[in-house]
GROMACS .gro file of N, CA and C in nm:
model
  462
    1UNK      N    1   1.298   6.717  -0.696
    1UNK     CA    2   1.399   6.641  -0.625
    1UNK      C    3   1.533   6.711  -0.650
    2UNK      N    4   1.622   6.772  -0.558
    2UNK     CA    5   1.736   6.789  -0.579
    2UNK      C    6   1.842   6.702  -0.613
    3UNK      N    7   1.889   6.781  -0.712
    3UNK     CA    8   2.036   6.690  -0.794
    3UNK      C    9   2.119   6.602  -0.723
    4UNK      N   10   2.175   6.673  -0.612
    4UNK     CA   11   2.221   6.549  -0.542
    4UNK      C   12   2.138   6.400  -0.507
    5UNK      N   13   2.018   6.418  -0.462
    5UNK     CA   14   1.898   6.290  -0.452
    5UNK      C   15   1.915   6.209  -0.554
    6UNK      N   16   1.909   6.320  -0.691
    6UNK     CA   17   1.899   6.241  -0.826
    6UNK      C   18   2.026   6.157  -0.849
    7UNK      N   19   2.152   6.205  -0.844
    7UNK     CA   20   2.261   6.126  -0.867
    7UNK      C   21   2.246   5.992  -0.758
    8UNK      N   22   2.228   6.052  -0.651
    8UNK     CA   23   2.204   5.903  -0.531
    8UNK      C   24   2.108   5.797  -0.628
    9UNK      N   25   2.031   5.843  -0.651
    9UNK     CA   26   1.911   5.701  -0.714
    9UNK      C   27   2.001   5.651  -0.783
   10UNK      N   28   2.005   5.725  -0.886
   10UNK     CA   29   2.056   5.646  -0.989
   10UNK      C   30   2.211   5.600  -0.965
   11UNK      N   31   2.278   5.664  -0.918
   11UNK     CA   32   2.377   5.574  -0.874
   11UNK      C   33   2.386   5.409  -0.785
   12UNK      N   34   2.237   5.444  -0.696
   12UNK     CA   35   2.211   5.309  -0.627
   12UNK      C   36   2.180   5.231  -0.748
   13UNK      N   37   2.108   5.259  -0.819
   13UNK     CA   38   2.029   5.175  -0.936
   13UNK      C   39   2.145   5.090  -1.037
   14UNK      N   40   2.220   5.203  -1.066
   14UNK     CA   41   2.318   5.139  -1.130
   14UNK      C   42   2.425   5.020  -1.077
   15UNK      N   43   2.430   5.047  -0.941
   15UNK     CA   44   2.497   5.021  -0.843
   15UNK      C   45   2.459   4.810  -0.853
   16UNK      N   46   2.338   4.870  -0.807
   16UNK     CA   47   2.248   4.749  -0.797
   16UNK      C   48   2.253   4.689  -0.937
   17UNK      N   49   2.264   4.695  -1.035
   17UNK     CA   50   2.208   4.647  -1.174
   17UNK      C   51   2.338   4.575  -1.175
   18UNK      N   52   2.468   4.642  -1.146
   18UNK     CA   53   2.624   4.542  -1.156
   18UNK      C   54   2.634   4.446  -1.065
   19UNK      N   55   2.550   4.490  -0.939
   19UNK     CA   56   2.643   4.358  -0.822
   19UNK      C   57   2.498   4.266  -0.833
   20UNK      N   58   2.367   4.257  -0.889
   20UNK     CA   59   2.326   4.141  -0.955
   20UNK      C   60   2.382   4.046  -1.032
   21UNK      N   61   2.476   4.120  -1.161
   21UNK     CA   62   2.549   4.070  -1.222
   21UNK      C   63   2.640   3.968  -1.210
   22UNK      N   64   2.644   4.002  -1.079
   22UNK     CA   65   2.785   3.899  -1.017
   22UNK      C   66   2.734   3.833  -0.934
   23UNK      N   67   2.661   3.738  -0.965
   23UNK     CA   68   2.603   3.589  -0.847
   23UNK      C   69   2.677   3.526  -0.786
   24UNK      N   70   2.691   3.491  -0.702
   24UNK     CA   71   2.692   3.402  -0.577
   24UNK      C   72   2.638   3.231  -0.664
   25UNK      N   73   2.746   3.174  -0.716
   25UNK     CA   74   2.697   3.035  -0.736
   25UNK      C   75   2.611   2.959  -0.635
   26UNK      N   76   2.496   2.980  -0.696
   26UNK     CA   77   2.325   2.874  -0.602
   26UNK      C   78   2.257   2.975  -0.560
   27UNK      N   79   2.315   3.133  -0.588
   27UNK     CA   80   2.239   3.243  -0.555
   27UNK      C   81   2.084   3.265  -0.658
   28UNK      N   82   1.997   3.312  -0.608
   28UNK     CA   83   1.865   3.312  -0.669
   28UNK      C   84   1.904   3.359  -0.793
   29UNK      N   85   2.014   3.455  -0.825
   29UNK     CA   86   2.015   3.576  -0.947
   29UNK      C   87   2.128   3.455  -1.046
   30UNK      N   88   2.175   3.322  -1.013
   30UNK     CA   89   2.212   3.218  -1.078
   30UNK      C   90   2.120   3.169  -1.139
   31UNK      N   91   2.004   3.129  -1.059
   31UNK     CA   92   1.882   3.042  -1.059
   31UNK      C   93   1.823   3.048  -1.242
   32UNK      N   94   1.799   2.971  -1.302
   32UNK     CA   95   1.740   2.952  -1.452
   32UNK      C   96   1.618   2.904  -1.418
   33UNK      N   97   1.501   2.978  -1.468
   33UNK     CA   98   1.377   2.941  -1.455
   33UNK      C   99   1.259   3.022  -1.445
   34UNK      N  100   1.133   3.010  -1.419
   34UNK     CA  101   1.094   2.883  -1.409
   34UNK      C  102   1.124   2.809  -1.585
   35UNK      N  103   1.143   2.660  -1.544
   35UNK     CA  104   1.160   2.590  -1.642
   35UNK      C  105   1.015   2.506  -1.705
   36UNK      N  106   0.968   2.551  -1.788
   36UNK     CA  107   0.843   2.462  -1.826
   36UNK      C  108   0.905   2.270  -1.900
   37UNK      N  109   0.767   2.216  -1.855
   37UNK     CA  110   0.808   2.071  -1.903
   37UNK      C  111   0.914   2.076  -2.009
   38UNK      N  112   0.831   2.141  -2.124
   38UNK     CA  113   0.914   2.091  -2.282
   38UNK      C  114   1.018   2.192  -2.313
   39UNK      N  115   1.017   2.308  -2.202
   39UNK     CA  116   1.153   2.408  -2.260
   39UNK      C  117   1.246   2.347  -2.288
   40UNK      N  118   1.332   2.386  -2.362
   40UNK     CA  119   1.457   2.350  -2.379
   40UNK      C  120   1.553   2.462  -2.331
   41UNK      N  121   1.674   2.441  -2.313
   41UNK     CA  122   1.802   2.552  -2.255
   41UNK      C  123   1.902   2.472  -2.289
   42UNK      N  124   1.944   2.623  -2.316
   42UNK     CA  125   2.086   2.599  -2.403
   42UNK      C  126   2.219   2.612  -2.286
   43UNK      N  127   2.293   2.577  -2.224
   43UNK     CA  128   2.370   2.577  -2.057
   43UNK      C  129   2.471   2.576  -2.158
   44UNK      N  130   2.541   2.558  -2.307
   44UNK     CA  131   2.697   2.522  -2.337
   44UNK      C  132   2.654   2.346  -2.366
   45UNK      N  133   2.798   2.287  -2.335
   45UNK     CA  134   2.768   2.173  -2.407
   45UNK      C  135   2.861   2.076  -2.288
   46UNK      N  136   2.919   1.975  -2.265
   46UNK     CA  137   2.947   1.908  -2.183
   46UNK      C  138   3.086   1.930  -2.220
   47UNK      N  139   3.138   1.869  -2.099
   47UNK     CA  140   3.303   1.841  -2.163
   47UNK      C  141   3.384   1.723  -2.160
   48UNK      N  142   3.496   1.654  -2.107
   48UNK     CA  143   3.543   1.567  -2.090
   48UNK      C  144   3.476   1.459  -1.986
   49UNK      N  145   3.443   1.327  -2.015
   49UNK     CA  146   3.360   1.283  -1.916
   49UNK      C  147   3.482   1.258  -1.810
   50UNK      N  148   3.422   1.311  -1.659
   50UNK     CA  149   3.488   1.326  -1.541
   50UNK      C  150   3.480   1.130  -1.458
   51UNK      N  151   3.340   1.123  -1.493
   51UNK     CA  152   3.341   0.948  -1.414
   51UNK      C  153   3.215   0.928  -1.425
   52UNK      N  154   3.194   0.777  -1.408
   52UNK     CA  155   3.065   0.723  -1.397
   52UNK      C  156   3.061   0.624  -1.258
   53UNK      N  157   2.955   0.642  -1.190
   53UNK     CA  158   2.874   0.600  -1.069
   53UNK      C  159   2.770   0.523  -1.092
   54UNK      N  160   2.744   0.402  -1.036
   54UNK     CA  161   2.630   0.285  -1.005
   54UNK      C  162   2.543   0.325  -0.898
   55UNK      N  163   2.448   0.288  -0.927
   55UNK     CA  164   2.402   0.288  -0.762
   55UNK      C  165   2.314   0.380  -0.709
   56UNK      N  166   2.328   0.527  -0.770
   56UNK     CA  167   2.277   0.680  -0.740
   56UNK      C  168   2.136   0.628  -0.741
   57UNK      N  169   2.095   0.701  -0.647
   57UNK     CA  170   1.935   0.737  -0.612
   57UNK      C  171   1.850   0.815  -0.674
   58UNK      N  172   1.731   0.768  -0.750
   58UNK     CA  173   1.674   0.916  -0.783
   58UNK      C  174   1.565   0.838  -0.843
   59UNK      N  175   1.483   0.946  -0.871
   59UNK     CA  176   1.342   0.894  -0.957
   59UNK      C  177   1.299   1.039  -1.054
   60UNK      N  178   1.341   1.054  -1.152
   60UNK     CA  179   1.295   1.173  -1.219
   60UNK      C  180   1.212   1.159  -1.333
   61UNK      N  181   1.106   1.114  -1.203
   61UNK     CA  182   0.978   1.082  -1.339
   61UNK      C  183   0.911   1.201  -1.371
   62UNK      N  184   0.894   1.303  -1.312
   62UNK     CA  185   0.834   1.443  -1.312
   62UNK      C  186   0.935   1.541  -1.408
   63UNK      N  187   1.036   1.507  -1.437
   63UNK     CA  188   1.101   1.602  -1.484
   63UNK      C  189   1.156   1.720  -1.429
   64UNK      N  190   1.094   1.754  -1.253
   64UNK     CA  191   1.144   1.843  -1.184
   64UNK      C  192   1.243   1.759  -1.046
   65UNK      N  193   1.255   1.664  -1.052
   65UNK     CA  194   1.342   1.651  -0.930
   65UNK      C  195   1.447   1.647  -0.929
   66UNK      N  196   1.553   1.697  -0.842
   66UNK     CA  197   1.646   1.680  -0.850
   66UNK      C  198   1.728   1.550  -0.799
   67UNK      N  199   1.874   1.543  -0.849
   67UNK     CA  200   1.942   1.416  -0.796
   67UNK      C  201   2.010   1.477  -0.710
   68UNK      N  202   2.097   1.411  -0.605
   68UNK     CA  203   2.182   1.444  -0.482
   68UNK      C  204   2.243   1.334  -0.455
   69UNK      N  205   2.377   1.384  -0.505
   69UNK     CA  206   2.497   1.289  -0.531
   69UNK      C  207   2.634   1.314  -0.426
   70UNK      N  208   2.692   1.295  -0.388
   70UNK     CA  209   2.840   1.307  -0.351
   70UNK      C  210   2.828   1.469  -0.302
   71UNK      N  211   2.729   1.531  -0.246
   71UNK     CA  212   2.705   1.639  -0.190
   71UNK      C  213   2.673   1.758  -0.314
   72UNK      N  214   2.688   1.725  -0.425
   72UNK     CA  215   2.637   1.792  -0.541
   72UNK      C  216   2.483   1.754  -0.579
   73UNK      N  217   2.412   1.855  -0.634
   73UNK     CA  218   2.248   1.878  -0.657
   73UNK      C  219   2.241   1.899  -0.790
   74UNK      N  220   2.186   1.802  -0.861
   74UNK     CA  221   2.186   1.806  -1.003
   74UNK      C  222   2.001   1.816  -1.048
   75UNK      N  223   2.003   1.904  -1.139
   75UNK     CA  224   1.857   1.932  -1.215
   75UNK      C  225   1.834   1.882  -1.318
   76UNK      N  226   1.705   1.827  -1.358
   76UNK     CA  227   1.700   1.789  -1.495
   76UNK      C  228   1.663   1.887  -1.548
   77UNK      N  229   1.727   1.927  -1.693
   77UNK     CA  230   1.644   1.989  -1.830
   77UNK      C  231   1.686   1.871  -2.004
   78UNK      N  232   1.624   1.991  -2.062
   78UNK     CA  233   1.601   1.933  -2.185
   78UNK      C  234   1.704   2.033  -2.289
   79UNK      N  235   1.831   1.974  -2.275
   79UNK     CA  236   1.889   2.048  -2.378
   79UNK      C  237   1.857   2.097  -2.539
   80UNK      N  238   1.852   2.263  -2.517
   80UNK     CA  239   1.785   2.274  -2.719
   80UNK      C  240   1.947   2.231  -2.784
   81UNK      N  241   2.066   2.198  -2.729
   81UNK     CA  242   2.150   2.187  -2.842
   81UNK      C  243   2.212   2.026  -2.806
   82UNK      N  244   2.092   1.891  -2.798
   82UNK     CA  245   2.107   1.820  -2.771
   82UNK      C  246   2.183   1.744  -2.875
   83UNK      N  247   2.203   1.797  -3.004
   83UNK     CA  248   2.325   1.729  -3.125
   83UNK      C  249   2.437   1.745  -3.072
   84UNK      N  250   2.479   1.829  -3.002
   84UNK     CA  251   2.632   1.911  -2.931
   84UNK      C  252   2.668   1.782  -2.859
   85UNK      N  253   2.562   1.716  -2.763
   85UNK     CA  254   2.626   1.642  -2.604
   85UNK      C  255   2.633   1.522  -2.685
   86UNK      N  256   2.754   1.423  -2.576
   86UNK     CA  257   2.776   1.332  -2.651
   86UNK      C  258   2.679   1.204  -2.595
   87UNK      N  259   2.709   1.086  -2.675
   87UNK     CA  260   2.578   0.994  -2.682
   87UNK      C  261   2.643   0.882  -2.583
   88UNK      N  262   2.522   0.859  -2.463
   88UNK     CA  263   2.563   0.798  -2.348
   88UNK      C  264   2.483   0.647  -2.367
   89UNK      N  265   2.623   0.581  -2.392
   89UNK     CA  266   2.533   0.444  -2.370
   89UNK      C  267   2.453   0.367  -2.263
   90UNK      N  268   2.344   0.316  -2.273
   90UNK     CA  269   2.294   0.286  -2.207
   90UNK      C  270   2.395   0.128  -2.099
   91UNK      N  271   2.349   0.133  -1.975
   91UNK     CA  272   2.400   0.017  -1.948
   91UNK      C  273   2.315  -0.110  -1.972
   92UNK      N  274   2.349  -0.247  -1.954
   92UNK     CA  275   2.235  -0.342  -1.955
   92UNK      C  276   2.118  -0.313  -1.870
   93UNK      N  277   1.999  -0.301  -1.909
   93UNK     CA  278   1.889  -0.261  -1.806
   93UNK      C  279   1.858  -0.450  -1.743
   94UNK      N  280   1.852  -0.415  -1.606
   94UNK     CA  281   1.776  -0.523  -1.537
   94UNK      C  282   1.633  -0.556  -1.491
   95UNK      N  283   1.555  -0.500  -1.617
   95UNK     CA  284   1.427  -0.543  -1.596
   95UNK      C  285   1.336  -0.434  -1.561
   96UNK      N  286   1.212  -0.442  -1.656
   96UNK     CA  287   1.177  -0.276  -1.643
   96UNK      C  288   1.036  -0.346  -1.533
   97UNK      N  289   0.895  -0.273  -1.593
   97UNK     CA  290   0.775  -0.284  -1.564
   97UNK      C  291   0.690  -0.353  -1.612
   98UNK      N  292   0.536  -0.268  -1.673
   98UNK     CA  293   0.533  -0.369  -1.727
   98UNK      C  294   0.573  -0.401  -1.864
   99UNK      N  295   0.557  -0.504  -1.928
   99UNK     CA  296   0.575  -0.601  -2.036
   99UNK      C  297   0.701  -0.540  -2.074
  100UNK      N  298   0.817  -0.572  -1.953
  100UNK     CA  299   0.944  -0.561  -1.960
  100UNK      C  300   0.980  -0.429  -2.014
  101UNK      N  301   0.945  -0.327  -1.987
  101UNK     CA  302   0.977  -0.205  -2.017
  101UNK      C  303   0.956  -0.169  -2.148
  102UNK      N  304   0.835  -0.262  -2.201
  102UNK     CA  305   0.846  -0.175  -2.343
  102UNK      C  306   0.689  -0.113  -2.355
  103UNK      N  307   0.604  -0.108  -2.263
  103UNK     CA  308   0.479  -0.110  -2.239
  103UNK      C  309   0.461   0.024  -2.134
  104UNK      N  310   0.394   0.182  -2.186
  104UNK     CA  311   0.372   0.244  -2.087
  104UNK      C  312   0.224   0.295  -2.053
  105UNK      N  313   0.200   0.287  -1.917
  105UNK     CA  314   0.056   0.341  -1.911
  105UNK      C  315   0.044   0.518  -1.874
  106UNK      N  316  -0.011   0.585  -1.918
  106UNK     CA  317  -0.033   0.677  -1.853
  106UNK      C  318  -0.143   0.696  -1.762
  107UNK      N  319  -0.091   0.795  -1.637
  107UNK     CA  320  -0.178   0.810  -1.571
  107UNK      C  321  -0.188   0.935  -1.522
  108UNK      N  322  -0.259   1.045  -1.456
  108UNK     CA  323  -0.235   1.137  -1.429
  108UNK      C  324  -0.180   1.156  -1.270
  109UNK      N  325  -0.125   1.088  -1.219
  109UNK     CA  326  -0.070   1.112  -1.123
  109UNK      C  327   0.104   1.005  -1.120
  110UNK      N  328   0.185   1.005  -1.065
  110UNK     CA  329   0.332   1.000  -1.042
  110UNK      C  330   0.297   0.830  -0.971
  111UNK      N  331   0.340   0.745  -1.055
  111UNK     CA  332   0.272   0.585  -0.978
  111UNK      C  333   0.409   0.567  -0.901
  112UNK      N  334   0.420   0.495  -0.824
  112UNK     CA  335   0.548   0.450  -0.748
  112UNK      C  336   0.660   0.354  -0.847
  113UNK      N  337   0.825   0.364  -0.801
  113UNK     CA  338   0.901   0.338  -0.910
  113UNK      C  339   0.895   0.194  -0.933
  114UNK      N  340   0.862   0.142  -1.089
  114UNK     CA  341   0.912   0.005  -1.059
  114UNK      C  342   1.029  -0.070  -1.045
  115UNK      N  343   1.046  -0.203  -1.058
  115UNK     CA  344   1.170  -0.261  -1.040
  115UNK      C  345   1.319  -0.173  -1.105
  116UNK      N  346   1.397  -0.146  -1.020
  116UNK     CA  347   1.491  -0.088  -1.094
  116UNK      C  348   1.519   0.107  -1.190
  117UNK      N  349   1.344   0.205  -1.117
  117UNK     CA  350   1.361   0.294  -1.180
  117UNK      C  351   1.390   0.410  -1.045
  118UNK      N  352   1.412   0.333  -0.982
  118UNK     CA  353   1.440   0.464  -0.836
  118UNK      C  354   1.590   0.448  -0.838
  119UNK      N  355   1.657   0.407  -0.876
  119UNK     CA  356   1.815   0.363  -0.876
  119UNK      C  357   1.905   0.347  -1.001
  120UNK      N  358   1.976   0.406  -1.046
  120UNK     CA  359   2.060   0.410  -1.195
  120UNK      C  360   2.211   0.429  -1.173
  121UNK      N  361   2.288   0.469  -1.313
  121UNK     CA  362   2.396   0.582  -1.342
  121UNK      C  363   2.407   0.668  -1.364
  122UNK      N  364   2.507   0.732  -1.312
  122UNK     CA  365   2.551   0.906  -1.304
  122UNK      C  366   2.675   0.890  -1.372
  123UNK      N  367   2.662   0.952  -1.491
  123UNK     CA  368   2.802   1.004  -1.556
  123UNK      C  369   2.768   1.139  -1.555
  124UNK      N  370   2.931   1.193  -1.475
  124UNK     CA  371   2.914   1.314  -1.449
  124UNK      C  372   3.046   1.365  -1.545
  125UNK      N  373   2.987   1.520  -1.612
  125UNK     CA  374   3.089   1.571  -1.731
  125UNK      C  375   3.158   1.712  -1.667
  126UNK      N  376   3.264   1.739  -1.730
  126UNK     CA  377   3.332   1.861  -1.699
  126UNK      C  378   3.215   1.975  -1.786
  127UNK      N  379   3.229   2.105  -1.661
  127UNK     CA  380   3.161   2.204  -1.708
  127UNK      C  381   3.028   2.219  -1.655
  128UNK      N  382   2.981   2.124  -1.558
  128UNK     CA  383   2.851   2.109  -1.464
  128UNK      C  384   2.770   2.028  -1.525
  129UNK      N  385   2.739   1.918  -1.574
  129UNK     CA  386   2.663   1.845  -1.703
  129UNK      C  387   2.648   1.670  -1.626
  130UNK      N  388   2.565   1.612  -1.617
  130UNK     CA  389   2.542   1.477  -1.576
  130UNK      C  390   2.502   1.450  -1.660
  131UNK      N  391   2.459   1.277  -1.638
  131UNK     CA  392   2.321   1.192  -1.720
  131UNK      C  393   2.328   1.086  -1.607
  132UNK      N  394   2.187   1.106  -1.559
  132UNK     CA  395   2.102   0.937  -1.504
  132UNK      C  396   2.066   0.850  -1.583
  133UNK      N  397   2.066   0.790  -1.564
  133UNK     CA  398   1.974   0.689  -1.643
  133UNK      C  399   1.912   0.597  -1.534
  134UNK      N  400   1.811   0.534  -1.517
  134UNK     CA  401   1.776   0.435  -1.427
  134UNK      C  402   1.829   0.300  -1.460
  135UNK      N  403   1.816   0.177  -1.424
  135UNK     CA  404   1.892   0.084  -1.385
  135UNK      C  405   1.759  -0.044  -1.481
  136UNK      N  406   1.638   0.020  -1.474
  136UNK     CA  407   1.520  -0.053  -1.554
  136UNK      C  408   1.568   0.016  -1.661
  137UNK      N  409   1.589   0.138  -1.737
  137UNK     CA  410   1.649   0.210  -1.819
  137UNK      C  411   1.488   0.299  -1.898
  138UNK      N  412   1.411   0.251  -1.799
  138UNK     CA  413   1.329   0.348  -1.805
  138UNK      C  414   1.263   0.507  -1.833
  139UNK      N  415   1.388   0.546  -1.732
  139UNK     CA  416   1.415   0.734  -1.698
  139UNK      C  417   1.529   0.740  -1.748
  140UNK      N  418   1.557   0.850  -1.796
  140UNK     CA  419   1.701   0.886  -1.799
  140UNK      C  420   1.681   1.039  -1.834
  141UNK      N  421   1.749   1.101  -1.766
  141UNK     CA  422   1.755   1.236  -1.781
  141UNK      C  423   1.898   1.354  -1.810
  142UNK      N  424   1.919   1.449  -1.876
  142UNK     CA  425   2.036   1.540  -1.884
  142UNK      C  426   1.987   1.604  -1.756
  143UNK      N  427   2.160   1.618  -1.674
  143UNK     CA  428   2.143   1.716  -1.561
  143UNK      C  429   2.260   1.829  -1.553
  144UNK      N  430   2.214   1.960  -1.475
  144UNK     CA  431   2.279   2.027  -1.429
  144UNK      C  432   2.298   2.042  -1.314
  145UNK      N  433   2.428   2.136  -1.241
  145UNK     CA  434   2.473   2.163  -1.135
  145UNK      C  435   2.386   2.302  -1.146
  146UNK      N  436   2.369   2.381  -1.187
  146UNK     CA  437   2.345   2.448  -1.163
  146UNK      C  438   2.164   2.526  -1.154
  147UNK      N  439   2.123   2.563  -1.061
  147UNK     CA  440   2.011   2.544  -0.984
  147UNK      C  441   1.863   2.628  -1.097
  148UNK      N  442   1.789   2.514  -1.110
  148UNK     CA  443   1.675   2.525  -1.176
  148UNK      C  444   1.522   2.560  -1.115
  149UNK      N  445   1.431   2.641  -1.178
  149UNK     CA  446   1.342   2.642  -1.073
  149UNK      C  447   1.202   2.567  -1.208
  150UNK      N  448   1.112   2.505  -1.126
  150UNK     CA  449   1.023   2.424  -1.247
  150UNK      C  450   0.915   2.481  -1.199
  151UNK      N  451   0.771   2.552  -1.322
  151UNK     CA  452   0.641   2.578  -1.209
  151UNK      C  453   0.535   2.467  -1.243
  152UNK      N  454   0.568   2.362  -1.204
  152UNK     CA  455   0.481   2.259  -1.182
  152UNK      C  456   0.531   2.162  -1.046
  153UNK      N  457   0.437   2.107  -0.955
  153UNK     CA  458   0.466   2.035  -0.868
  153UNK      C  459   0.431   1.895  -0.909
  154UNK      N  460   0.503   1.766  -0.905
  154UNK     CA  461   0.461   1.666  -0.942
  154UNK      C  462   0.375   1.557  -0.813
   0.00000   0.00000   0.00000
C-alpha cells in the first residue's frame, strides 16, 4: 500500500475515533447499555431537587420502560452509588394490591397494574436524575434522561 493510502486510513481512523467522541445528546454513541436487570451504573449523583409532579404515567414493572413526561424520556437503572442520592420520601400510598400492598405474587409474566401502580410521582433532579414512585407505592424506580438500552423484553 502506498504511504500516502497509509496516512489516509489512519488519518480517517483517527478522524473517526474523535468525532465518536463527541455525541449528539440521544445519539446511539450517548446510548449506555445494554443494561442487564441487576447492573448497577454509576451516571454522577443528583443535584438540587428541580420539582415534584402528581399524576405521571408509567408502569415500570419490568425495569426496562421508560417514563415520558413533559416531553422528556426518562430510563430506569439501578444506581451502584445509591448512598450518594438523596432519600425520597415516599408520599401517602392509596392502596396497593393484594393484602394491601404488603403481599407479592410472582409470576412469570408482567400481570396488569393494580389499583394505583400505573400512575405516581416524578421528582425530577438537576443533572438528568428523576424518581417515580407509584401512587399504590408499589414501584418506584431511579431515572435517567439519558438514553438506556436493556437486553430483555418484558
Amino acid at each position: 500500500m502506498p504511504m500516502v493510502a497509509m496516512v489516509a486510513v489512519l488519518g480517517a481512523l483517527v478522524l473517526g475515533t474523535l468525532l465518536s467522541a463527541c455525541a449528539v445528546p440521544g445519539s446511539p454513541a450517548e446510548q449506555i447499555g445494554p443494561t442487564g436487570f441487576d447492573d448497577t451504573i454509576d451516571l454522577g449523583i443528583p443535584g438540587a431537587l428541580i420539582g415534584t409532579v402528581g399524576g405521571v404515567e408509567g408502569y415500570p414493572a419490568c425495569h426496562n420502560e421508560s417514563i415520558t413526561y413533559d416531553g422528556t424520556t426518562w430510563y430506569p437503572f439501578l444506581p451502584e452509588n445509591l448512598a450518594d442520592f438523596p432519600e425520597v420520601v415516599a408520599l401517602a400510598s392509596t392502596g396497593g394490591g393484594l393484602g394491601g400492598g404488603t403481599m407479592r405474587i410472582v409470576l412469570p409474566a408482567v400481570v396488569a397494574p393494580g389499583p394505583g401502580d400505573d400512575v405516581g410521582t416524578l421528582s425530577v433532579y438537576e443533572g438528568g436524575f428523576a424518581y417515580w414512585i407509584s401512587d399504590s407505592g408499589d414501584l418506584e424506580t431511579w431515572l435517567t434522561d439519558r438514553e438506556l438500552s436493556y437486553p430483555w423484553i418484558c
